[in-house]
Amino acid sequence: MSWQIAMVCNAGIAMSYLLICLAIVIPLAKSNQLRTNPLGAATSAIFLTCAVHHGSHAVHMLLPSLGINDDRGLAMRNAWGWPLTIWDCVGLIVALYYWTLRRNYSSLMQGAQLFEDLRKREQQALELNDSVLQGIVVAKMALDLDDTAKANAALTSSIASASRIITNLLGTEGFNIELLRSAPAVVDLSEAHSDRPDAPPERQTP
């Protein structure tokens, strides 16, 4: 009885791993990242080889039942005791659990977002520079010219742009997580003050 359960579990694991491989490869291929994203390609290859491995176990154990004399299949039936069968059951449960996670976190699994897209990260960095950093520079220049209204407008625009970009990066669909910083934000005012050309020199103490 143990080998029948093991055969079903191995077949289920093989099918799940094959589908995971396709779920990784297809988005990477559509976004032309198969060659430029080695992490995604290697991960899909791991799932493919595991699918072939478990699938071969299931096929060999099934062949004698189809009237095909397969010595390896008969040997695997005899050798597949309950300890191995239990581990196959655990493997199948983990594979099925993975698919439930993909459904719950579908917003993070769209396209090739499961893996790092360097071009998208560069675009996000440029957007941060254009929308946020330049606005802060404009605000600083306006403050240097005592133009408080323009400085406030530039800071308000930069804060709104930063909030929009961060919201798009984090996303809120499908899950609700309370995000906390590992440490409070610290602004080094002494360094900023020392960069000003009109900053008075430090007084030497005897």
PDB file of C-alpha atoms in Angstrom:
ATOM      1  CA  MET A   1       0.000   0.000   0.000  1.00  0.00           C
ATOM      2  CA  SER A   2       2.873   2.377   0.717  1.00  0.00           C
ATOM      3  CA  TRP A   3       4.174   2.353  -2.845  1.00  0.00           C
ATOM      4  CA  GLN A   4       0.753   3.259  -4.273  1.00  0.00           C
ATOM      5  CA  ILE A   5       0.604   6.332  -2.046  1.00  0.00           C
ATOM      6  CA  ALA A   6       4.204   7.166  -2.930  1.00  0.00           C
ATOM      7  CA  MET A   7       3.429   6.864  -6.637  1.00  0.00           C
ATOM      8  CA  VAL A   8       0.491   9.272  -6.371  1.00  0.00           C
ATOM      9  CA  CYS A   9       2.510  11.728  -4.277  1.00  0.00           C
ATOM     10  CA  ASN A  10       5.460  11.647  -6.661  1.00  0.00           C
ATOM     11  CA  ALA A  11       3.148  12.221  -9.608  1.00  0.00           C
ATOM     12  CA  GLY A  12       1.538  15.154  -7.806  1.00  0.00           C
ATOM     13  CA  ILE A  13       4.905  16.639  -6.882  1.00  0.00           C
ATOM     14  CA  ALA A  14       6.135  16.268 -10.460  1.00  0.00           C
ATOM     15  CA  MET A  15       3.058  18.018 -11.843  1.00  0.00           C
ATOM     16  CA  SER A  16       3.260  20.815  -9.269  1.00  0.00           C
ATOM     17  CA  TYR A  17       6.966  21.402  -9.897  1.00  0.00           C
ATOM     18  CA  LEU A  18       6.435  21.388 -13.650  1.00  0.00           C
ATOM     19  CA  LEU A  19       3.690  24.002 -13.327  1.00  0.00           C
ATOM     20  CA  ILE A  20       5.924  26.096 -11.063  1.00  0.00           C
ATOM     21  CA  CYS A  21       8.673  25.882 -13.680  1.00  0.00           C
ATOM     22  CA  LEU A  22       6.265  27.077 -16.372  1.00  0.00           C
ATOM     23  CA  ALA A  23       4.960  29.830 -14.088  1.00  0.00           C
ATOM     24  CA  ILE A  24       8.523  31.128 -13.836  1.00  0.00           C
ATOM     25  CA  VAL A  25       9.708  30.568 -17.403  1.00  0.00           C
ATOM     26  CA  ILE A  26       6.717  31.986 -19.281  1.00  0.00           C
ATOM     27  CA  PRO A  27       6.777  35.471 -17.654  1.00  0.00           C
ATOM     28  CA  LEU A  28      10.559  35.616 -18.013  1.00  0.00           C
ATOM     29  CA  ALA A  29      10.301  34.693 -21.687  1.00  0.00           C
ATOM     30  CA  LYS A  30       7.560  37.261 -22.315  1.00  0.00           C
ATOM     31  CA  SER A  31       9.692  39.994 -20.741  1.00  0.00           C
ATOM     32  CA  ASN A  32      12.884  38.811 -22.515  1.00  0.00           C
ATOM     33  CA  GLN A  33      14.628  38.036 -19.220  1.00  0.00           C
ATOM     34  CA  LEU A  34      15.623  34.409 -19.733  1.00  0.00           C
ATOM     35  CA  ARG A  35      19.198  35.418 -20.576  1.00  0.00           C
ATOM     36  CA  THR A  36      19.436  38.553 -18.479  1.00  0.00           C
ATOM     37  CA  ASN A  37      17.887  37.062 -15.332  1.00  0.00           C
ATOM     38  CA  PRO A  38      20.074  34.082 -14.346  1.00  0.00           C
ATOM     39  CA  LEU A  39      18.381  33.738 -10.951  1.00  0.00           C
ATOM     40  CA  GLY A  40      14.984  33.158 -12.522  1.00  0.00           C
ATOM     41  CA  ALA A  41      16.371  30.795 -15.161  1.00  0.00           C
ATOM     42  CA  ALA A  42      18.287  28.763 -12.578  1.00  0.00           C
ATOM     43  CA  THR A  43      15.261  28.539 -10.285  1.00  0.00           C
ATOM     44  CA  SER A  44      13.074  27.279 -13.113  1.00  0.00           C
ATOM     45  CA  ALA A  45      15.759  24.721 -14.022  1.00  0.00           C
ATOM     46  CA  ILE A  46      15.790  23.445 -10.427  1.00  0.00           C
ATOM     47  CA  PHE A  47      12.027  22.912 -10.464  1.00  0.00           C
ATOM     48  CA  LEU A  48      12.237  21.238 -13.887  1.00  0.00           C
ATOM     49  CA  THR A  49      14.886  18.744 -12.789  1.00  0.00           C
ATOM     50  CA  CYS A  50      12.946  17.975  -9.603  1.00  0.00           C
ATOM     51  CA  ALA A  51       9.791  17.442 -11.653  1.00  0.00           C
ATOM     52  CA  VAL A  52      11.599  14.974 -13.919  1.00  0.00           C
ATOM     53  CA  HIS A  53      13.102  13.209 -10.897  1.00  0.00           C
ATOM     54  CA  HIS A  54       9.798  12.685  -9.073  1.00  0.00           C
ATOM     55  CA  GLY A  55       7.969  11.951 -12.303  1.00  0.00           C
ATOM     56  CA  SER A  56      10.397   9.161 -13.154  1.00  0.00           C
ATOM     57  CA  HIS A  57       9.710   7.554  -9.770  1.00  0.00           C
ATOM     58  CA  ALA A  58       5.977   7.573 -10.429  1.00  0.00           C
ATOM     59  CA  VAL A  59       6.375   6.206 -13.964  1.00  0.00           C
ATOM     60  CA  HIS A  60       8.675   3.359 -12.925  1.00  0.00           C
ATOM     61  CA  MET A  61       6.311   2.274 -10.153  1.00  0.00           C
ATOM     62  CA  LEU A  62       3.332   2.445 -12.520  1.00  0.00           C
ATOM     63  CA  LEU A  63       4.816   0.441 -15.414  1.00  0.00           C
ATOM     64  CA  PRO A  64       4.430  -3.054 -13.840  1.00  0.00           C
ATOM     65  CA  SER A  65       0.717  -2.355 -13.344  1.00  0.00           C
ATOM     66  CA  LEU A  66       0.444  -1.688 -17.091  1.00  0.00           C
ATOM     67  CA  GLY A  67       1.901  -5.093 -17.941  1.00  0.00           C
ATOM     68  CA  ILE A  68       5.367  -3.753 -18.695  1.00  0.00           C
ATOM     69  CA  ASN A  69       8.147  -5.732 -17.074  1.00  0.00           C
ATOM     70  CA  ASP A  70      10.268  -3.105 -15.364  1.00  0.00           C
ATOM     71  CA  ASP A  71      12.738  -4.479 -12.855  1.00  0.00           C
ATOM     72  CA  ARG A  72      13.492  -1.006 -11.530  1.00  0.00           C
ATOM     73  CA  GLY A  73       9.814  -0.359 -10.936  1.00  0.00           C
ATOM     74  CA  LEU A  74       9.413  -3.612  -9.016  1.00  0.00           C
ATOM     75  CA  ALA A  75      12.528  -2.859  -6.989  1.00  0.00           C
ATOM     76  CA  MET A  76      11.248   0.615  -6.175  1.00  0.00           C
ATOM     77  CA  ARG A  77       7.918  -0.815  -5.049  1.00  0.00           C
ATOM     78  CA  ASN A  78       9.668  -3.165  -2.657  1.00  0.00           C
ATOM     79  CA  ALA A  79      12.098  -0.536  -1.395  1.00  0.00           C
ATOM     80  CA  TRP A  80       9.573   2.259  -0.924  1.00  0.00           C
ATOM     81  CA  GLY A  81       8.604   1.873   2.709  1.00  0.00           C
ATOM     82  CA  TRP A  82       6.523   4.135   4.891  1.00  0.00           C
ATOM     83  CA  PRO A  83       9.335   6.552   5.869  1.00  0.00           C
ATOM     84  CA  LEU A  84       9.925   7.481   2.216  1.00  0.00           C
ATOM     85  CA  THR A  85       6.193   7.572   1.568  1.00  0.00           C
ATOM     86  CA  ILE A  86       5.625   9.983   4.443  1.00  0.00           C
ATOM     87  CA  TRP A  87       8.291  12.320   3.083  1.00  0.00           C
ATOM     88  CA  ASP A  88       6.644  12.191  -0.336  1.00  0.00           C
ATOM     89  CA  CYS A  89       3.354  13.173   1.299  1.00  0.00           C
ATOM     90  CA  VAL A  90       5.088  16.098   2.999  1.00  0.00           C
ATOM     91  CA  GLY A  91       6.608  17.146  -0.317  1.00  0.00           C
ATOM     92  CA  LEU A  92       3.209  17.108  -2.011  1.00  0.00           C
ATOM     93  CA  ILE A  93       1.667  19.167   0.799  1.00  0.00           C
ATOM     94  CA  VAL A  94       4.447  21.758   0.484  1.00  0.00           C
ATOM     95  CA  ALA A  95       3.983  21.947  -3.294  1.00  0.00           C
ATOM     96  CA  LEU A  96       0.239  22.477  -2.936  1.00  0.00           C
ATOM     97  CA  TYR A  97       0.803  25.047  -0.191  1.00  0.00           C
ATOM     98  CA  TYR A  98       3.076  26.966  -2.547  1.00  0.00           C
ATOM     99  CA  TRP A  99       0.227  27.337  -5.025  1.00  0.00           C
ATOM    100  CA  THR A 100      -2.083  28.654  -2.315  1.00  0.00           C
ATOM    101  CA  LEU A 101       0.549  31.299  -1.556  1.00  0.00           C
ATOM    102  CA  ARG A 102       0.752  32.287  -5.214  1.00  0.00           C
ATOM    103  CA  ARG A 103      -3.008  32.808  -5.218  1.00  0.00           C
ATOM    104  CA  ASN A 104      -2.975  34.883  -2.022  1.00  0.00           C
ATOM    105  CA  TYR A 105      -0.006  36.974  -3.172  1.00  0.00           C
ATOM    106  CA  SER A 106      -1.034  37.226  -6.804  1.00  0.00           C
ATOM    107  CA  SER A 107      -0.186  40.942  -6.898  1.00  0.00           C
ATOM    108  CA  LEU A 108       3.466  40.064  -6.260  1.00  0.00           C
ATOM    109  CA  MET A 109       3.520  37.203  -8.750  1.00  0.00           C
ATOM    110  CA  GLN A 110       2.356  39.048 -11.848  1.00  0.00           C
ATOM    111  CA  GLY A 111       4.756  38.921 -14.759  1.00  0.00           C
ATOM    112  CA  ALA A 112       8.351  38.370 -13.697  1.00  0.00           C
ATOM    113  CA  GLN A 113       8.046  40.294 -10.426  1.00  0.00           C
ATOM    114  CA  LEU A 114       9.011  37.204  -8.445  1.00  0.00           C
ATOM    115  CA  PHE A 115      12.597  37.967  -9.491  1.00  0.00           C
ATOM    116  CA  GLU A 116      14.539  41.163  -9.581  1.00  0.00           C
ATOM    117  CA  ASP A 117      13.995  43.172 -12.763  1.00  0.00           C
ATOM    118  CA  LEU A 118      17.028  45.421 -13.039  1.00  0.00           C
ATOM    119  CA  ARG A 119      15.518  47.613 -15.732  1.00  0.00           C
ATOM    120  CA  LYS A 120      12.479  48.299 -13.594  1.00  0.00           C
ATOM    121  CA  ARG A 121      14.656  49.124 -10.597  1.00  0.00           C
ATOM    122  CA  GLU A 122      16.658  51.573 -12.707  1.00  0.00           C
ATOM    123  CA  GLN A 123      13.436  53.200 -13.870  1.00  0.00           C
ATOM    124  CA  GLN A 124      12.225  53.506 -10.279  1.00  0.00           C
ATOM    125  CA  ALA A 125      15.551  55.049  -9.241  1.00  0.00           C
ATOM    126  CA  LEU A 126      15.309  57.597 -12.052  1.00  0.00           C
ATOM    127  CA  GLU A 127      11.745  58.418 -11.074  1.00  0.00           C
ATOM    128  CA  LEU A 128      12.807  58.941  -7.468  1.00  0.00           C
ATOM    129  CA  ASN A 129      15.598  61.227  -8.634  1.00  0.00           C
ATOM    130  CA  ASP A 130      13.378  63.249 -10.957  1.00  0.00           C
ATOM    131  CA  SER A 131      10.331  63.510  -8.725  1.00  0.00           C
ATOM    132  CA  VAL A 132      11.787  63.659  -5.222  1.00  0.00           C
ATOM    133  CA  LEU A 133      15.452  64.599  -5.166  1.00  0.00           C
ATOM    134  CA  GLN A 134      15.144  67.433  -7.646  1.00  0.00           C
ATOM    135  CA  GLY A 135      12.164  68.802  -5.746  1.00  0.00           C
ATOM    136  CA  ILE A 136      14.220  68.847  -2.547  1.00  0.00           C
ATOM    137  CA  VAL A 137      17.042  70.651  -4.359  1.00  0.00           C
ATOM    138  CA  VAL A 138      14.579  73.256  -5.621  1.00  0.00           C
ATOM    139  CA  ALA A 139      13.233  73.695  -2.097  1.00  0.00           C
ATOM    140  CA  LYS A 140      16.736  74.217  -0.699  1.00  0.00           C
ATOM    141  CA  MET A 141      17.560  76.795  -3.360  1.00  0.00           C
ATOM    142  CA  ALA A 142      14.277  78.577  -2.659  1.00  0.00           C
ATOM    143  CA  LEU A 143      15.062  78.698   1.055  1.00  0.00           C
ATOM    144  CA  ASP A 144      18.503  80.111   0.304  1.00  0.00           C
ATOM    145  CA  LEU A 145      16.730  82.860  -1.669  1.00  0.00           C
ATOM    146  CA  ASP A 146      14.189  83.396   1.144  1.00  0.00           C
ATOM    147  CA  ASP A 147      11.375  82.252  -1.158  1.00  0.00           C
ATOM    148  CA  THR A 148       9.369  80.355   1.448  1.00  0.00           C
ATOM    149  CA  ALA A 149       6.287  79.864  -0.709  1.00  0.00           C
ATOM    150  CA  LYS A 150       8.240  78.199  -3.507  1.00  0.00           C
ATOM    151  CA  ALA A 151      10.132  76.035  -1.007  1.00  0.00           C
ATOM    152  CA  ASN A 152       6.891  74.837   0.589  1.00  0.00           C
ATOM    153  CA  ALA A 153       5.403  74.072  -2.823  1.00  0.00           C
ATOM    154  CA  ALA A 154       8.483  72.093  -3.881  1.00  0.00           C
ATOM    155  CA  LEU A 155       8.544  70.118  -0.631  1.00  0.00           C
ATOM    156  CA  THR A 156       4.822  69.375  -0.847  1.00  0.00           C
ATOM    157  CA  SER A 157       5.233  68.109  -4.397  1.00  0.00           C
ATOM    158  CA  SER A 158       8.240  65.975  -3.437  1.00  0.00           C
ATOM    159  CA  ILE A 159       6.424  64.441  -0.467  1.00  0.00           C
ATOM    160  CA  ALA A 160       3.404  63.608  -2.631  1.00  0.00           C
ATOM    161  CA  SER A 161       5.612  62.059  -5.317  1.00  0.00           C
ATOM    162  CA  ALA A 162       7.553  60.005  -2.763  1.00  0.00           C
ATOM    163  CA  SER A 163       4.322  58.759  -1.196  1.00  0.00           C
ATOM    164  CA  ARG A 164       2.945  57.756  -4.589  1.00  0.00           C
ATOM    165  CA  ILE A 165       6.124  55.937  -5.631  1.00  0.00           C
ATOM    166  CA  ILE A 166       6.415  54.048  -2.335  1.00  0.00           C
ATOM    167  CA  THR A 167       2.746  53.063  -2.479  1.00  0.00           C
ATOM    168  CA  ASN A 168       3.242  51.681  -5.987  1.00  0.00           C
ATOM    169  CA  LEU A 169       6.349  49.778  -4.884  1.00  0.00           C
ATOM    170  CA  LEU A 170       4.747  48.194  -1.828  1.00  0.00           C
ATOM    171  CA  GLY A 171       1.244  47.669  -3.153  1.00  0.00           C
ATOM    172  CA  THR A 172      -1.762  46.886  -0.997  1.00  0.00           C
ATOM    173  CA  GLU A 173      -3.672  44.265  -2.985  1.00  0.00           C
ATOM    174  CA  GLY A 174      -4.179  40.856  -1.428  1.00  0.00           C
ATOM    175  CA  PHE A 175      -2.476  41.427   1.918  1.00  0.00           C
ATOM    176  CA  ASN A 176      -2.203  43.845   4.788  1.00  0.00           C
ATOM    177  CA  ILE A 177       1.136  44.004   6.578  1.00  0.00           C
ATOM    178  CA  GLU A 178       2.210  46.496   9.211  1.00  0.00           C
ATOM    179  CA  LEU A 179       5.628  47.709   8.140  1.00  0.00           C
ATOM    180  CA  LEU A 180       7.968  49.025  10.822  1.00  0.00           C
ATOM    181  CA  ARG A 181      11.450  50.445  10.444  1.00  0.00           C
ATOM    182  CA  SER A 182      14.279  48.583  12.124  1.00  0.00           C
ATOM    183  CA  ALA A 183      15.578  51.946  13.402  1.00  0.00           C
ATOM    184  CA  PRO A 184      14.155  55.478  13.557  1.00  0.00           C
ATOM    185  CA  ALA A 185      15.040  57.908  10.799  1.00  0.00           C
ATOM    186  CA  VAL A 186      17.942  60.192  11.703  1.00  0.00           C
ATOM    187  CA  VAL A 187      18.825  63.437   9.938  1.00  0.00           C
ATOM    188  CA  ASP A 188      22.403  64.593  10.485  1.00  0.00           C
ATOM    189  CA  LEU A 189      21.913  68.350  10.766  1.00  0.00           C
ATOM    190  CA  SER A 190      25.522  68.967  11.760  1.00  0.00           C
ATOM    191  CA  GLU A 191      26.776  67.624   8.433  1.00  0.00           C
ATOM    192  CA  ALA A 192      24.243  69.669   6.492  1.00  0.00           C
ATOM    193  CA  HIS A 193      25.189  72.773   8.479  1.00  0.00           C
ATOM    194  CA  SER A 194      28.901  72.273   7.839  1.00  0.00           C
ATOM    195  CA  ASP A 195      28.268  72.134   4.084  1.00  0.00           C
ATOM    196  CA  ARG A 196      26.865  75.678   4.046  1.00  0.00           C
ATOM    197  CA  PRO A 197      29.420  78.248   2.839  1.00  0.00           C
ATOM    198  CA  ASP A 198      28.308  80.813   5.409  1.00  0.00           C
ATOM    199  CA  ALA A 199      28.656  78.446   8.354  1.00  0.00           C
ATOM    200  CA  PRO A 200      30.826  80.029  11.064  1.00  0.00           C
ATOM    201  CA  PRO A 201      34.073  78.239  11.912  1.00  0.00           C
ATOM    202  CA  GLU A 202      34.171  76.141  15.015  1.00  0.00           C
ATOM    203  CA  ARG A 203      35.561  77.946  18.049  1.00  0.00           C
ATOM    204  CA  GLN A 204      38.842  76.544  19.251  1.00  0.00           C
ATOM    205  CA  THR A 205      38.946  75.803  22.949  1.00  0.00           C
ATOM    206  CA  PRO A 206      42.239  76.267  24.789  1.00  0.00           C
TER     207      PRO A 206
END
